Coordinates of C-alpha atoms and ligand atoms in Angstrom, one line a residue:
Chain A
M1 CA 2.0 14.1 33.5
E2 CA -1.0 12.5 31.9
P3 CA 0.0 10.2 29.0
I4 CA -1.2 11.3 25.6
I5 CA -1.6 7.6 24.6
E6 CA -2.2 4.8 27.0
I7 CA -2.4 1.2 26.0
K8 CA -4.1 -0.9 28.6
S9 CA -3.6 -4.7 28.8
L10 CA -3.9 -5.0 25.1
S11 CA -4.1 -8.4 23.5
K12 CA -4.4 -9.3 19.8
T13 CA -5.0 -12.8 18.5
F14 CA -5.1 -13.6 14.8
G15 CA -6.9 -16.6 13.4
E16 CA -8.6 -19.4 15.2
G17 CA -7.9 -22.9 16.4
Q18 CA -4.7 -24.4 15.1
N19 CA -3.7 -21.3 13.2
Q20 CA -4.1 -19.0 16.1
V21 CA -1.3 -16.5 16.6
E22 CA -1.1 -14.5 19.8
A23 CA 0.5 -11.4 18.3
L24 CA 0.2 -9.3 21.5
R25 CA -0.2 -10.4 25.0
D26 CA -1.3 -8.1 27.8
V27 CA 0.6 -5.1 26.6
S28 CA 0.4 -2.0 28.7
L29 CA 2.3 1.3 27.8
G30 CA 1.9 4.9 28.5
I31 CA 3.3 7.5 26.0
N32 CA 4.0 10.9 27.4
P33 CA 3.2 14.0 25.3
G34 CA 6.2 15.4 23.5
E35 CA 8.4 12.4 23.9
I36 CA 10.0 10.1 21.3
F37 CA 9.1 6.6 22.3
G38 CA 10.8 3.6 20.7
I39 CA 9.3 0.1 20.4
I40 CA 11.9 -2.4 19.5
G41 CA 11.8 -6.2 19.0
L42 CA 12.9 -8.9 16.7
S43 CA 10.9 -9.7 13.6
G44 CA 7.5 -11.2 14.5
A45 CA 7.6 -9.7 18.0
G46 CA 4.3 -7.9 17.2
K47 CA 5.6 -4.3 16.7
S48 CA 3.6 -3.6 13.7
T49 CA 0.5 -5.1 15.2
L50 CA 1.0 -2.9 18.3
V51 CA 1.4 0.3 16.4
R52 CA -1.6 -0.6 14.1
C53 CA -3.6 -1.1 17.3
I54 CA -2.9 2.4 18.4
N55 CA -5.0 4.0 15.6
L56 CA -7.2 0.9 15.4
L57 CA -6.2 -0.1 11.9
E58 CA -6.2 -3.4 13.7
K59 CA -8.9 -4.1 16.3
P60 CA -7.5 -5.4 19.5
T61 CA -8.9 -8.6 20.8
Q62 CA -8.8 -7.3 24.3
G63 CA -7.8 -4.2 26.2
A64 CA -8.1 -0.5 25.5
V65 CA -6.4 2.3 23.7
L66 CA -6.8 5.7 25.3
F67 CA -6.0 8.9 23.4
H68 CA -6.0 11.9 25.8
G69 CA -7.7 9.6 28.3
R70 CA -10.5 8.7 25.9
D71 CA -11.1 5.1 24.8
L72 CA -10.8 5.0 21.0
M73 CA -12.5 1.7 20.8
G74 CA -15.7 3.2 22.2
L75 CA -15.9 5.8 19.4
K76 CA -18.3 5.6 16.5
E77 CA -16.6 5.0 13.1
K78 CA -17.1 8.6 12.1
H79 CA -15.5 10.0 15.3
L80 CA -12.7 7.5 15.1
R81 CA -11.9 8.8 11.6
L82 CA -11.7 12.3 13.0
E83 CA -9.4 11.2 15.8
R84 CA -7.2 9.4 13.3
R85 CA -6.3 12.7 11.7
K86 CA -4.5 13.6 15.0
I87 CA -2.5 10.4 14.8
S88 CA -0.5 10.4 11.6
M89 CA 1.5 7.4 10.4
I90 CA 4.5 6.8 8.2
F91 CA 5.5 3.4 6.8
Q92 CA 8.5 1.4 5.7
S93 CA 7.1 1.2 2.2
F94 CA 6.2 5.0 2.1
N95 CA 2.7 4.3 0.7
L96 CA 2.5 7.4 -1.4
L97 CA -0.2 7.7 -4.0
E98 CA 1.7 6.9 -7.2
Q99 CA -0.7 8.7 -9.5
R100 CA -0.4 12.0 -7.7
N101 CA 2.5 14.3 -7.7
C102 CA 4.2 15.2 -4.4
L103 CA 2.3 18.4 -3.8
D104 CA -1.0 16.6 -4.3
N105 CA 0.1 13.8 -2.1
I106 CA 0.7 16.3 0.7
C107 CA -2.6 17.9 0.0
F108 CA -4.4 14.6 0.4
P109 CA -5.1 14.7 4.1
M110 CA -6.2 18.4 3.8
E111 CA -8.5 17.4 1.0
L112 CA -10.1 14.9 3.4
A113 CA -10.5 17.5 6.0
G114 CA -12.2 19.8 3.5
I115 CA -9.6 22.6 3.5
P116 CA -9.9 24.9 0.5
R117 CA -7.5 23.9 -2.3
K118 CA -5.6 27.1 -2.5
Q119 CA -4.9 27.1 1.2
A120 CA -4.0 23.4 1.2
R121 CA -1.4 24.0 -1.6
E122 CA 0.2 26.9 0.3
K123 CA 0.6 24.7 3.3
A124 CA 1.8 21.8 1.3
M125 CA 4.5 24.1 -0.2
E126 CA 5.6 25.1 3.3
L127 CA 5.7 21.5 4.4
L128 CA 7.9 20.7 1.3
H129 CA 10.3 23.3 2.6
T130 CA 10.2 21.7 6.1
V131 CA 11.2 18.4 4.7
G132 CA 13.8 20.0 2.5
L133 CA 12.3 19.1 -0.9
P134 CA 10.8 22.4 -2.2
D135 CA 11.8 21.6 -5.8
K136 CA 9.9 18.3 -5.9
A137 CA 6.4 19.7 -5.8
K138 CA 5.6 18.6 -9.4
A139 CA 7.5 15.4 -9.3
Y140 CA 5.8 12.0 -9.1
P141 CA 6.7 9.4 -6.4
V142 CA 8.3 7.2 -9.1
Q143 CA 10.9 9.9 -9.7
L144 CA 12.1 10.0 -6.1
S145 CA 14.6 8.1 -4.1
G146 CA 13.6 6.1 -1.1
G147 CA 14.7 8.8 1.3
Q148 CA 12.9 11.5 -0.7
K149 CA 9.7 9.4 -0.7
Q150 CA 9.9 9.1 3.0
R151 CA 10.3 12.9 3.3
I152 CA 7.2 13.4 1.2
A153 CA 5.4 10.9 3.4
I154 CA 6.5 12.8 6.5
A155 CA 5.2 16.1 5.0
R156 CA 1.9 14.3 4.2
A157 CA 1.7 13.0 7.7
L158 CA 2.3 16.6 9.1
A159 CA -0.4 18.1 6.8
S160 CA -3.2 17.2 9.2
D161 CA -1.4 18.9 12.1
P162 CA -1.2 15.7 14.1
E163 CA -0.4 15.4 17.8
V164 CA 1.2 12.0 17.4
L165 CA 3.3 10.5 14.6
L166 CA 3.5 6.7 14.4
C167 CA 6.5 5.4 12.4
D168 CA 6.5 1.8 11.5
E169 CA 10.0 0.8 10.4
A170 CA 10.2 4.2 8.6
T171 CA 13.9 3.9 8.0
S172 CA 14.2 0.2 7.5
A173 CA 14.3 0.4 3.7
L174 CA 16.9 3.1 3.7
D175 CA 20.7 3.1 3.8
P176 CA 22.5 4.3 7.0
K177 CA 23.2 7.8 5.8
T178 CA 19.6 8.4 4.6
T179 CA 18.3 6.8 7.8
D180 CA 20.4 9.3 9.7
S181 CA 19.0 12.3 7.9
I182 CA 15.4 11.1 8.3
L183 CA 16.0 10.5 12.0
K184 CA 17.4 14.1 12.3
L185 CA 14.3 15.4 10.5
L186 CA 12.0 13.5 12.9
K187 CA 13.9 14.9 15.8
T188 CA 13.6 18.4 14.5
I189 CA 9.8 17.9 14.0
N190 CA 9.5 16.6 17.5
R191 CA 11.4 19.6 18.9
E192 CA 9.9 22.4 16.9
R193 CA 6.3 21.2 16.6
G194 CA 6.1 19.3 19.9
I195 CA 4.7 16.2 18.1
T196 CA 4.9 13.0 20.1
I197 CA 6.6 10.4 18.1
I198 CA 6.3 6.6 18.4
I199 CA 9.0 4.7 16.5
I200 CA 8.9 1.1 15.7
T201 CA 12.2 -0.5 14.7
H202 CA 14.3 -3.5 14.9
Q203 CA 17.5 -1.5 14.8
M204 CA 18.9 -0.5 18.2
S205 CA 20.8 2.3 16.5
V206 CA 17.6 4.0 15.6
I207 CA 16.5 3.9 19.3
E208 CA 19.8 5.2 20.6
Q209 CA 19.8 8.0 18.1
I210 CA 16.6 9.7 18.8
C211 CA 14.4 8.0 21.5
N212 CA 13.8 9.2 25.0
R213 CA 12.2 6.0 26.2
V214 CA 12.0 2.5 24.8
A215 CA 9.9 -0.6 25.2
I216 CA 11.3 -4.0 24.3
L217 CA 8.7 -6.3 22.8
D218 CA 9.4 -10.0 22.9
A219 CA 7.0 -12.5 21.5
G220 CA 4.1 -10.2 21.8
A221 CA 4.7 -9.1 25.4
V222 CA 6.6 -6.1 26.9
A223 CA 9.9 -7.5 28.2
E224 CA 11.0 -4.2 29.6
I225 CA 10.4 -0.5 29.4
G226 CA 12.5 2.4 30.5
A227 CA 14.7 5.4 29.6
V228 CA 16.9 4.5 26.6
E229 CA 20.1 5.1 28.7
D230 CA 19.0 2.7 31.4
V231 CA 17.9 0.0 29.1
F232 CA 21.2 0.4 27.2
R233 CA 23.4 0.4 30.3
N234 CA 21.7 -2.4 32.0
P235 CA 19.1 -4.4 30.1
Q236 CA 17.0 -6.4 32.6
S237 CA 15.4 -8.9 30.2
R238 CA 16.9 -11.6 28.1
A239 CA 15.3 -10.0 25.0
G240 CA 16.9 -6.7 26.1
R241 CA 20.3 -8.1 26.4
R242 CA 20.0 -9.9 23.0
L243 CA 19.0 -6.6 21.4
V244 CA 21.6 -4.4 23.1
S245 CA 24.5 -6.7 22.2
P246 CA 23.3 -9.0 19.4
A247 CA 26.8 -9.8 18.3
M248 CA 27.8 -10.9 21.7
P249 CA 28.1 -14.6 22.2
L250 CA 26.7 -15.8 25.4
P251 CA 29.4 -17.4 27.5
V252 CA 29.4 -20.9 26.1
D253 CA 32.2 -22.1 28.3
E254 CA 30.6 -21.6 31.8
S255 CA 34.0 -22.3 33.4
I256 CA 35.6 -19.0 32.3
P257 CA 34.6 -16.2 34.6
M258 CA 33.6 -13.1 32.7
A259 CA 32.5 -9.6 33.3
R260 CA 30.1 -7.5 31.3
I261 CA 31.0 -3.9 31.0
A262 CA 28.3 -1.5 30.0
F263 CA 28.9 2.0 28.6
N264 CA 26.0 4.3 29.0
G265 CA 27.2 7.3 27.1
N266 CA 28.7 9.3 29.9
A267 CA 32.1 7.5 29.7
S268 CA 35.0 9.8 28.9
S269 CA 37.2 8.7 26.0
D270 CA 39.7 7.1 28.4
P271 CA 41.0 3.8 27.1
I272 CA 39.5 1.9 30.0
I273 CA 40.8 -1.6 29.2
A274 CA 44.4 -0.3 28.7
S275 CA 44.3 1.6 32.0
L276 CA 43.0 -1.5 33.7
T277 CA 45.9 -3.7 32.6
L278 CA 48.4 -1.0 33.4
D279 CA 47.0 0.1 36.7
L280 CA 46.2 -3.3 38.1
G281 CA 48.7 -5.3 36.3
V282 CA 46.1 -7.9 35.2
K283 CA 45.7 -9.4 31.8
V284 CA 42.2 -9.6 30.5
S285 CA 41.0 -10.5 27.1
I286 CA 38.0 -9.1 25.3
M287 CA 35.5 -11.9 24.5
G288 CA 33.1 -9.7 22.6
A289 CA 32.2 -6.1 22.2
D290 CA 29.4 -4.2 20.7
T291 CA 30.0 -0.5 21.3
R292 CA 29.3 2.5 19.2
N293 CA 29.9 6.1 19.3
V294 CA 26.9 8.4 19.5
D295 CA 27.5 12.1 19.5
G296 CA 31.0 11.4 20.8
K297 CA 29.8 9.2 23.6
A298 CA 30.4 5.5 23.9
F299 CA 27.4 3.2 24.2
G300 CA 27.2 -0.5 24.3
T301 CA 28.6 -3.5 26.1
M302 CA 31.8 -5.4 26.3
L303 CA 32.5 -8.9 27.6
I304 CA 35.9 -9.5 29.1
S305 CA 37.5 -12.5 30.8
L306 CA 38.3 -12.4 34.5
P307 CA 41.0 -14.1 36.5
E308 CA 40.0 -17.0 38.7
A309 CA 41.0 -15.4 42.0
E310 CA 38.0 -13.9 43.8
E311 CA 39.8 -10.9 45.2
K312 CA 41.2 -10.0 41.8
K313 CA 37.7 -10.1 40.3
T314 CA 36.4 -7.8 42.9
E315 CA 39.3 -5.5 42.5
I316 CA 38.8 -5.3 38.7
L317 CA 35.0 -4.7 39.0
R318 CA 35.5 -2.0 41.6
Y319 CA 38.2 -0.4 39.4
L320 CA 35.9 -0.4 36.4
N321 CA 32.8 0.8 38.2
A322 CA 34.8 3.8 39.4
F323 CA 34.7 5.2 35.9
D324 CA 31.9 7.6 35.1
G325 CA 29.2 6.0 32.9
V326 CA 30.6 2.6 33.2
T327 CA 29.0 -0.4 35.0
A328 CA 30.7 -3.7 35.3
E329 CA 29.3 -7.0 36.7
E330 CA 30.3 -10.6 36.6
V331 CA 28.2 -12.7 34.4
Chain B
M1 CA -13.3 3.0 -61.4
T2 CA -15.9 0.4 -60.3
E3 CA -15.9 -1.0 -63.8
T4 CA -12.2 -1.6 -63.7
I5 CA -12.4 -3.3 -60.4
T6 CA -15.3 -5.5 -61.6
A7 CA -13.4 -6.4 -64.7
L8 CA -10.3 -7.3 -62.6
L9 CA -12.3 -9.4 -60.2
E10 CA -14.0 -11.2 -63.0
S11 CA -10.7 -11.9 -64.6
W12 CA -9.7 -13.6 -61.3
G13 CA -12.8 -15.8 -61.6
V14 CA -14.6 -14.1 -58.7
N15 CA -18.4 -14.8 -58.8
K16 CA -21.0 -12.0 -58.9
A17 CA -18.3 -9.4 -59.1
A18 CA -20.6 -6.6 -60.3
E19 CA -23.0 -7.2 -57.4
Q20 CA -20.3 -7.2 -54.8
V21 CA -18.5 -4.1 -56.2
S22 CA -21.7 -2.1 -56.4
F23 CA -22.5 -3.2 -52.8
L24 CA -19.1 -2.2 -51.5
F25 CA -18.9 1.1 -53.4
D26 CA -22.4 2.2 -52.4
P27 CA -21.9 5.4 -50.3
V28 CA -24.2 4.1 -47.5
N29 CA -23.8 0.3 -47.1
I30 CA -20.3 0.1 -45.6
P31 CA -20.3 3.4 -43.5
F32 CA -23.6 2.4 -42.1
A33 CA -22.4 -1.1 -41.3
I34 CA -19.4 0.5 -39.5
W35 CA -21.7 2.7 -37.5
E36 CA -23.9 -0.3 -36.6
T37 CA -20.8 -2.3 -35.6
L38 CA -19.7 0.4 -33.2
Y39 CA -22.9 1.8 -31.9
A40 CA -24.4 -1.3 -30.2
P41 CA -21.2 -2.5 -28.6
L42 CA -20.2 0.9 -27.5
C43 CA -23.6 1.5 -25.8
A44 CA -23.4 -2.0 -24.3
T45 CA -19.9 -1.3 -23.0
L46 CA -21.2 1.9 -21.4
F47 CA -24.1 0.1 -19.7
A48 CA -21.9 -2.8 -18.8
Y49 CA -19.7 -0.4 -16.9
L50 CA -22.6 1.2 -15.2
I51 CA -23.4 -2.2 -13.7
G52 CA -20.0 -3.9 -13.7
L53 CA -17.9 -1.1 -12.1
P54 CA -19.9 -0.9 -8.9
L55 CA -20.1 -4.7 -8.8
G56 CA -16.3 -5.0 -9.3
I57 CA -15.7 -2.5 -6.5
L58 CA -18.1 -4.4 -4.3
L59 CA -16.2 -7.6 -5.0
V60 CA -13.0 -6.1 -3.7
T61 CA -14.3 -3.9 -0.8
G62 CA -16.9 -6.4 0.4
E63 CA -14.7 -9.5 0.7
E64 CA -13.5 -10.9 4.0
G65 CA -10.7 -8.6 5.1
G66 CA -11.7 -5.9 2.6
I67 CA -12.3 -2.3 3.6
R68 CA -16.0 -2.8 4.1
P69 CA -16.7 -6.6 4.5
L70 CA -20.2 -7.7 3.5
P71 CA -22.0 -10.8 4.6
K72 CA -20.4 -13.9 3.2
S73 CA -23.7 -15.1 1.9
L74 CA -24.2 -11.9 -0.2
M75 CA -20.7 -12.1 -1.6
G76 CA -21.3 -15.7 -2.4
L77 CA -24.5 -14.9 -4.3
I78 CA -22.9 -12.1 -6.3
N79 CA -20.0 -14.4 -7.2
T80 CA -22.2 -17.2 -8.3
I81 CA -24.4 -15.0 -10.5
I82 CA -21.3 -13.5 -12.2
N83 CA -19.9 -17.0 -12.8
L84 CA -23.2 -18.3 -14.1
L85 CA -23.6 -15.4 -16.6
R86 CA -20.0 -15.8 -17.7
S87 CA -20.3 -19.5 -18.3
V88 CA -23.3 -19.3 -20.7
P89 CA -22.1 -19.1 -24.3
F90 CA -22.9 -15.7 -25.7
L91 CA -25.2 -16.9 -28.6
I92 CA -27.3 -18.9 -26.1
L93 CA -27.4 -16.1 -23.7
M94 CA -28.6 -13.8 -26.5
V95 CA -31.5 -16.1 -27.3
L96 CA -32.3 -16.4 -23.6
V97 CA -32.4 -12.7 -23.2
F98 CA -34.7 -12.1 -26.2
P99 CA -37.7 -11.7 -23.9
L100 CA -35.9 -9.1 -21.9
S101 CA -35.1 -7.1 -25.0
R102 CA -38.7 -7.3 -26.0
L103 CA -39.8 -6.1 -22.6
I104 CA -37.4 -3.2 -22.5
L105 CA -37.2 -2.1 -26.2
G106 CA -40.3 -3.7 -27.6
T107 CA -38.4 -5.7 -30.1
S108 CA -35.8 -8.4 -30.1
I109 CA -34.4 -7.9 -33.5
G110 CA -32.3 -5.1 -35.0
T111 CA -29.0 -3.6 -33.9
T112 CA -30.5 -1.7 -31.0
A113 CA -32.0 -4.8 -29.6
T114 CA -28.6 -6.4 -29.3
I115 CA -27.6 -3.8 -26.8
I116 CA -29.5 -5.7 -24.1
P117 CA -27.9 -9.2 -24.5
L118 CA -24.5 -7.6 -25.0
T119 CA -24.9 -5.7 -21.8
V120 CA -26.0 -8.8 -19.9
A121 CA -23.1 -10.7 -21.2
A122 CA -20.5 -8.0 -20.7
A123 CA -21.5 -6.7 -17.2
P124 CA -20.1 -9.7 -15.3
Y125 CA -17.0 -9.7 -17.5
V126 CA -16.5 -6.0 -16.7
A127 CA -17.0 -6.7 -13.0
R128 CA -14.2 -9.3 -13.1
L129 CA -12.0 -6.9 -15.0
V130 CA -12.6 -4.1 -12.5
E131 CA -12.0 -6.5 -9.7
G132 CA -8.7 -7.6 -11.2
S133 CA -7.6 -4.0 -11.6
L134 CA -8.5 -2.9 -8.1
R135 CA -6.7 -5.9 -6.6
E136 CA -3.5 -4.5 -8.0
I137 CA -3.5 -1.7 -5.5
D138 CA -1.0 -2.0 -2.7
R139 CA -2.7 -2.8 0.6
G140 CA -0.3 -0.4 2.3
V141 CA -1.6 2.5 0.3
V142 CA -5.2 1.8 1.4
E143 CA -4.0 1.4 4.9
A144 CA -2.2 4.8 4.8
A145 CA -5.5 6.3 3.6
Q146 CA -7.4 4.7 6.4
S147 CA -4.8 6.0 8.9
M148 CA -5.5 9.5 7.6
G149 CA -9.2 9.0 8.4
C150 CA -10.6 8.2 4.9
S151 CA -14.1 6.8 4.8
T152 CA -14.8 3.7 2.7
L153 CA -16.3 5.9 -0.1
Q154 CA -13.3 8.2 0.0
I155 CA -11.0 5.2 -0.3
V156 CA -12.8 4.0 -3.4
T157 CA -13.2 7.4 -5.1
K158 CA -9.9 9.1 -4.0
V159 CA -7.5 6.2 -3.7
M160 CA -8.5 3.0 -5.4
L161 CA -10.1 4.3 -8.7
P162 CA -7.5 7.0 -9.3
E163 CA -4.5 4.8 -8.4
C164 CA -5.8 2.0 -10.7
K165 CA -6.8 4.3 -13.5
P166 CA -4.2 3.0 -16.1
S167 CA -5.2 -0.6 -15.4
L168 CA -8.9 0.3 -15.5
I169 CA -8.4 1.9 -18.9
S170 CA -6.6 -1.0 -20.3
G171 CA -9.4 -3.2 -18.9
A172 CA -12.0 -1.0 -20.6
T173 CA -10.1 -1.4 -23.9
N174 CA -10.2 -5.1 -23.5
A175 CA -13.9 -5.0 -22.7
T176 CA -14.7 -2.8 -25.7
I177 CA -12.9 -5.1 -28.1
T178 CA -14.4 -8.2 -26.6
I179 CA -17.9 -6.7 -26.8
L180 CA -17.2 -5.7 -30.4
G181 CA -16.5 -9.3 -31.1
Y182 CA -19.7 -10.4 -29.4
G183 CA -21.6 -7.7 -31.4
A184 CA -20.3 -9.1 -34.6
M185 CA -21.6 -12.5 -33.5
A186 CA -24.9 -11.0 -32.6
G187 CA -25.1 -9.7 -36.2
S188 CA -25.6 -13.2 -37.3
I189 CA -28.9 -13.6 -35.4
G190 CA -30.7 -10.4 -36.0
G191 CA -28.2 -7.6 -35.5
G192 CA -26.6 -5.5 -38.2
G193 CA -23.0 -4.3 -38.8
L194 CA -19.9 -5.7 -40.4
G195 CA -20.3 -9.1 -38.7
S196 CA -23.7 -9.6 -40.2
I197 CA -22.5 -8.5 -43.6
A198 CA -19.6 -11.0 -43.5
L199 CA -21.9 -13.8 -42.5
M200 CA -25.0 -13.1 -44.6
R201 CA -23.4 -11.9 -47.8
G202 CA -19.9 -13.5 -47.6
H203 CA -20.7 -16.8 -46.2
G204 CA -24.4 -17.1 -47.1
R205 CA -24.4 -15.7 -50.6
G206 CA -20.9 -16.5 -51.6
Q207 CA -19.8 -12.9 -51.8
T208 CA -16.2 -13.7 -50.8
V209 CA -14.8 -10.2 -51.5
V210 CA -17.5 -8.6 -49.4
M211 CA -16.7 -11.0 -46.6
Y212 CA -12.9 -10.2 -46.7
V213 CA -13.6 -6.4 -46.8
A214 CA -15.9 -6.7 -43.8
V215 CA -13.4 -8.7 -41.8
I216 CA -10.5 -6.4 -42.7
L217 CA -12.6 -3.4 -41.6
L218 CA -13.3 -5.2 -38.3
V219 CA -9.6 -5.8 -37.8
I220 CA -8.8 -2.2 -38.4
L221 CA -11.5 -1.1 -36.0
V222 CA -10.0 -3.3 -33.3
Q223 CA -6.6 -2.0 -34.0
I224 CA -7.8 1.6 -33.7
I225 CA -9.6 1.0 -30.4
Q226 CA -6.5 -0.9 -29.0
S227 CA -4.1 1.8 -29.9
I228 CA -6.3 4.6 -28.4
G229 CA -6.6 2.5 -25.3
T230 CA -2.9 1.8 -25.0
R231 CA -2.0 5.4 -25.6
L232 CA -4.5 6.6 -23.0
C233 CA -3.3 4.1 -20.5
V234 CA 0.4 5.1 -20.9
K235 CA -0.5 8.8 -20.9
T236 CA -2.4 8.6 -17.6
D237 CA 0.1 6.3 -15.8
K238 CA 2.4 8.5 -13.7
R239 CA 4.5 5.6 -12.8
I240 CA 6.0 5.7 -16.4
T241 CA 8.5 8.4 -16.5
H242 CA 9.9 8.2 -20.0
K243 CA 7.2 9.2 -22.4
Ligands
LIG1 N1 -3.2 -10.2 9.5 C1 -2.5 -11.2 10.2 N2 -3.0 -12.4 10.2 C2 -2.4 -13.4 10.9 N3 -1.3 -13.3 11.6 C3 -0.7 -12.0 11.6 C4 -1.3 -10.9 10.9 N4 -0.5 -9.8 11.1 C5 0.5 -10.3 11.9 N5 0.4 -11.6 12.2 C6 1.3 -12.4 13.1 O1 1.5 -11.6 14.3 C7 2.8 -11.7 14.7 C8 3.4 -10.3 14.8 O2 3.5 -9.7 13.6 P1 4.0 -8.2 13.4 O3 3.9 -7.9 11.9 O4 3.3 -7.4 14.3 O5 5.5 -8.4 13.8 P2 6.7 -7.3 13.7 O6 7.3 -7.2 15.0 O7 6.2 -6.0 13.1 O8 7.7 -8.0 12.7 P3 8.6 -7.3 11.6 O9 9.8 -6.7 12.3 O10 9.0 -8.5 10.7 O11 7.8 -6.3 10.8 C9 3.5 -12.6 13.6 O12 3.6 -13.9 14.1 C10 2.6 -12.5 12.4 O13 2.7 -13.7 11.7
LIG2 MG1 6.5 -4.9 11.3

């Protein structure tokens, strides 16, 4: 499958001399059509810069951005503007036009495209229904809650019939429940309209909830990239492990042998640790855990202590690895 | 009626009461002065916006990191000219601009002639006011517009100006009132209007009552302009919900 967006050895450097910041270093990514792709990283990792490079709001210092195989950097300003209509964007701060009501906000991209006013209004009304706010047509942004503003922003983003939707921390300003409903909406849009979605976030929960694939950005470089499940089950990079189990203290006391258990979402609801102690007659203590339940499946990691004896360790690891959706390794 | 007032003023010891009262109650003098007071500054405000609005937009869009950066040297030149014009005291500027008035209007005296120096003095001020208003806009909103494929012109006309409308209106109110003040000053050297009356008759000829009446009328004019401006500003601002 040919990627809809391909980022090729992209670098971005801000400033000069002493103040120089290398925000992105040799980033390469391919986004497949129809997928929901997550980009996660700690604050300052360069996520926003990366997503802004995709529609060239930020001009990369080096590298290329291909949209349908075509280099966007090679386009004339006018053609770039036309391409941008196919790549919509939503933001953490919503960025609605505050002096326009919701309906007119949604009409804005259609106004730019020269769509007749009446037709634009009809479509805007439909989109208001899509995002579940048909009664807010005449309301002004100031009268809306954060979640409602983001819904309007999503409707506005959809108005130009985009092929790609870029979301830069679109849920970071919202409470967990509202975040959840916005993510559900994005998922529906992805499924029903086949729009490719790229989500930037620093919340692992957002990634696990709706993304198919994820790239972990660490200090401007891609630390790892893969299917969400794989990255969750077994993060390869240090940045990955930090993000997957941020609450987990790294073993400070090197002398205690420990095992890391990863749940990849296929584990049954068996009480694994309880069975372990009962079946093998060993006592282990949980050193740290960061697991969560997604759609009734366990995701996350757990750190347990192991006995000193080598054969006991192997026995425990073998026992744990026999469970579906569970991987255990000594760390 | 005029006699009663004249008698009253004389009983207070006011000089030349009859002369002052007849001036004030003349059906033409005061209304004409009000007209003159308003006419030149309002025209000047209009012209100042014709020059200052595009300049103010340029100051914001053309700066480094703006939506359409212009050469640094050009921006530096514009900024310097604006600062220069703004730092020359108005009365001196007015004298300096006399030749220009003569060139354009054929005369350098009279109310109409003051429109030229008023415009020259107000345009850079208006440019700074507009610049200030446009800077209030959230960068994110401009960025969102760019991400939707807005051209520079569309960002200015469809995003920046409409989003900053309330602030622009309040700036325009300020500008009008300031130019009105300059206009009153201009009255003293060749213009007409209430300012000129207050100075020439009140100060010059000791007609204190006329002076106070002229000043009070100026105050009332300013109040009226301010309240119209404020009302318009509040009315257009959709960020204010409780009206
Ligand atoms: N316009 C700019 N000028 C200079 N440096 C910048 C600019 N924009 C970003 N940076 C720098 O680039 C780096 C990456 O910033 P970026 O905003 O992409 O991070 P982020 O991953 O989005 O962080 P956050 O999660 O806090 O939003 C930071 O070190 C930042 O200081
Ligand atoms: Mg960011």
